[in-house]
Amino acid sequence: MTQKPVMHSAHWGAFHAQQQGDRLTIEPFKGDPDPSPLLQNFHTALNHPARVSRPMVRRGWLENGPGADDRRGNDEYVAVSWDEAYALVTRELQRVGDKYGPEGIFGGSYGWSSAGRFHHAQSQVHRFLNTTLGGYVRSVNSYSSGSASVLLPHIVGDMNEIARRGVSWEEIAQHSEIVVAFGGLALKNSQVASGGLSEHTERGFMQQAAERGTRFISVSPLQSDLPEEAQGEWLALRPGTDAAFILGVLSVLIAEQLTDEAFLARYTVGWPEMAAYIRGEEDGTPRDAAWAAEICGVSAAFISDFARQLHGKRVLVTVAHALQRAENGEQPVWLGLVLAAALGQPGLPGGGYTYALGALGHYGKHHNLVSFPALPQGKNGIDRLIPVARISDMLLNPGKPFDYNGRRLTYPHIRLAYWAGGNPFHHHQDLARLRQAFCQLDTLIVHEIAWTASARHADIVLPATMTLEREDIGGAPTDRHLFAMQPVAQPFGEAKDDYAIFTELARRLGREEAFTEGRDTRGWLQHHYAQLQQKLAAHQVEIPDFEKFWQQGVLELPQLKDGGRMINAFRADPEASPLPTPSGKIEIFSATIASFNYENCPGHPVWREPQQKPNSDHPFWLIANQPATRLHSQLDFGDYSLSGKRDGREVCSLHPADAAASGINDGDIIELYNARGHVLASARLTETIMRGVVQLPTGAWYDPVDPTALRPLCRHGNPNVLTLDIGTSSLAQGCSGQITVVQVRKYRGEVTPVQAFIPPG
Ligand code: PGD
């Protein structure tokens, strides 16, 4: 469609794109020093057979009407016209709205969607439900940081203040002597940032730091969690035992009087309680190096030595998202902060604590002087919520009480769920249970660009345009470039923009003006751009008018280069610049959390034995982490994602010694299984993974041989068939899908080809 290359942007980078006939050419943004290979996933995406081309309705729903139905995920689809689809959706929204009100509608619609700020699908759903039906049951927090985002405000401050405005990569390159990265600093993670990332700089900063002498220590079961440029060390602990390791390190610092007592006394509360717990004064169990060694699988001498090496150095401690995406995930996040405080580091250049450095491209960066406006969501008329990862619990247990962050809430009875821009059959745990949960609904409506497993469980599937088919503005608050995202191609089939779909539904519900405020897409883009102009003008910064911006495709924005301002000001004068915690200090003991009386998250950080541990039936830890070849499940059918698979199947890494013991060779199809299901994958043998651990990334589209099976077999390699669906603790109720336990064997059953990308009939 395009005569010349146009500018566009994705969560993984900005680029110039041009379509000529069937050929799509993608050239990375020239200002990007280290563009992401994920851009290659776009090449064949536009007209891929996996795209949804027409509105489709599940046969069971069409024939029997709304209601609980066990056929979800295992039914045929019937194509309907847009007019019929709009009529069905409107009637069903009216029915549920009239009968049950917003309490009967789940509009959480979690998901990353695409980078454009206006077409951000989740915001579109929220605005639509607020302006047309008076609200919806919402979800709070994220699958990324569900536990940390609740914990950190209690103990130090807002998560984004710590992660996005904390210690910057420049500071690390200039000042850090030791960076202890619990969960590593994998470039596969920092290559993406929601809203876009125009300059991939992590590799360069790590190289610069290493050349100056920074020692990077990556604490992870996977060596690949640190790039070669960091020239770092690999410390492999048993998965999920980092909290015990840190307690062991603290015990050595205490015993050898290497803690910074002056810092602890002035800037923290609760160190005496913590030290008493470590010494075992509470229960007679000292958490010393020998105790920790037993749990973590390294020697006590190693732990002691490790602790001593930190003393007197400029040390930065960072804890990745991954560690808190697990049972008791709050504990390592809290203990990382305690370790940094015990060393007296917070607020020193390149030292202290930063949450989730490298887990996303936003972190360790600088904030723009002003942020680009977001689509206003309207007012939600009800205040009913769930922590985002409790979706199956909610749908299966209406009326049941649950704990969350000091509150006792009850699950609402949801009749209709509306989803756009997310893939719950990618992001949620225990997929057989999720299917049962979705089977309880009267109606599930999904807007999708492609036939994901979530679309295949929906009653009404509305085909959405993908980002390359529409105009938008792309930018993240930590990216100094704002992009005009210009359309590259015509919409696929009958696909429409989410905004166009909601506009027509709003019209039929008699609420068009409330939803659109009289603006089309271009009108909203101009409106938001004008708001940006005004915000900048207040700082005496002038930017070109919209037409000029649109023509040039990119705009450079002023940034605030003052990372760490909250902690630095606190260190300089804790009385004048207290932290936003109840005590104004770092809370090693939180009286607030203690007052919740949660057995699984007491007032100071602790080591808690996880429910899931390898045993004779399930001897392996499974790490179900972020993929390197796609963002989550997006464009899994893209060239780069497919290039990482074998015979179209996801690859599972395991140690050669473990493989030999099970008679597994490189390239064999293996079966990972536990009480929740079975998953096939191609075995890759590598010494870069610790023994007793297997790794299968998330994102391969769920492809069950029998979708109705209680313990389904996914022939494509989706690890969320196997992960356990429990909250991290009563405090945050975050997603705990990062690790689970499994058995692994060579697969001897019938192997059928992966069918995830073949649309349903
Ligand atoms: P995506 O694959 O990004 O995953 O979960 P999330 O649901 O965000 O899904 C986005 C969907 O939106 C895709 O299906 C895409 O096709 C669709 N889409 C894109 N653009 C548009 C659009 O404009 N309109 C519409 N209607 N649709 C669009 C990610 C989640 O997974 C996250 S954030 C994390 S951190 C978690 N990570 C893990 C993990 O590490 N381990 C496990 N076991 N599980 C996880 N789940 C979580």
mmCIF file with all atom_site columns, C-alpha atoms in Angstrom, residues 38 155 264 274 316 359 366 381 467 503 505 525 592 603 704:
data_model
loop_
_atom_site.group_PDB
_atom_site.id
_atom_site.type_symbol
_atom_site.label_atom_id
_atom_site.label_alt_id
_atom_site.label_comp_id
_atom_site.label_asym_id
_atom_site.label_entity_id
_atom_site.label_seq_id
_atom_site.pdbx_PDB_ins_code
_atom_site.Cartn_x
_atom_site.Cartn_y
_atom_site.Cartn_z
_atom_site.occupancy
_atom_site.B_iso_or_equiv
_atom_site.pdbx_formal_charge
_atom_site.auth_seq_id
_atom_site.auth_comp_id
_atom_site.auth_asym_id
_atom_site.auth_atom_id
_atom_site.pdbx_PDB_model_num
ATOM 1  C CA . LEU A 1 38  ? 11.755  -9.225  17.229 1.00 0.00 ? 38  LEU A CA 1
ATOM 2  C CA . ILE A 1 155 ? 8.359   -0.649  52.556 1.00 0.00 ? 155 ILE A CA 1
ATOM 3  C CA . LEU A 1 264 ? 20.311  1.162   59.510 1.00 0.00 ? 264 LEU A CA 1
ATOM 4  C CA . MET A 1 274 ? 15.060  -8.710  61.349 1.00 0.00 ? 274 MET A CA 1
ATOM 5  C CA . LEU A 1 316 ? 23.799  -2.296  43.653 1.00 0.00 ? 316 LEU A CA 1
ATOM 6  C CA . ALA A 1 359 ? 13.376  -6.712  33.305 1.00 0.00 ? 359 ALA A CA 1
ATOM 7  C CA . HIS A 1 366 ? 15.223  8.718   32.416 1.00 0.00 ? 366 HIS A CA 1
ATOM 8  C CA . GLY A 1 381 ? -19.507 3.564   38.642 1.00 0.00 ? 381 GLY A CA 1
ATOM 9  C CA . THR A 1 467 ? -0.988  -1.956  14.539 1.00 0.00 ? 467 THR A CA 1
ATOM 10 C CA . THR A 1 503 ? -17.887 3.487   18.407 1.00 0.00 ? 503 THR A CA 1
ATOM 11 C CA . LEU A 1 505 ? -21.531 -0.457  19.629 1.00 0.00 ? 505 LEU A CA 1
ATOM 12 C CA . LEU A 1 525 ? -4.402  12.011  18.022 1.00 0.00 ? 525 LEU A CA 1
ATOM 13 C CA . THR A 1 592 ? 1.117   -2.174  58.486 1.00 0.00 ? 592 THR A CA 1
ATOM 14 C CA . GLY A 1 603 ? 5.770   -8.023  59.253 1.00 0.00 ? 603 GLY A CA 1
ATOM 15 C CA . PRO A 1 704 ? -4.334  -28.965 23.187 1.00 0.00 ? 704 PRO A CA 1
#
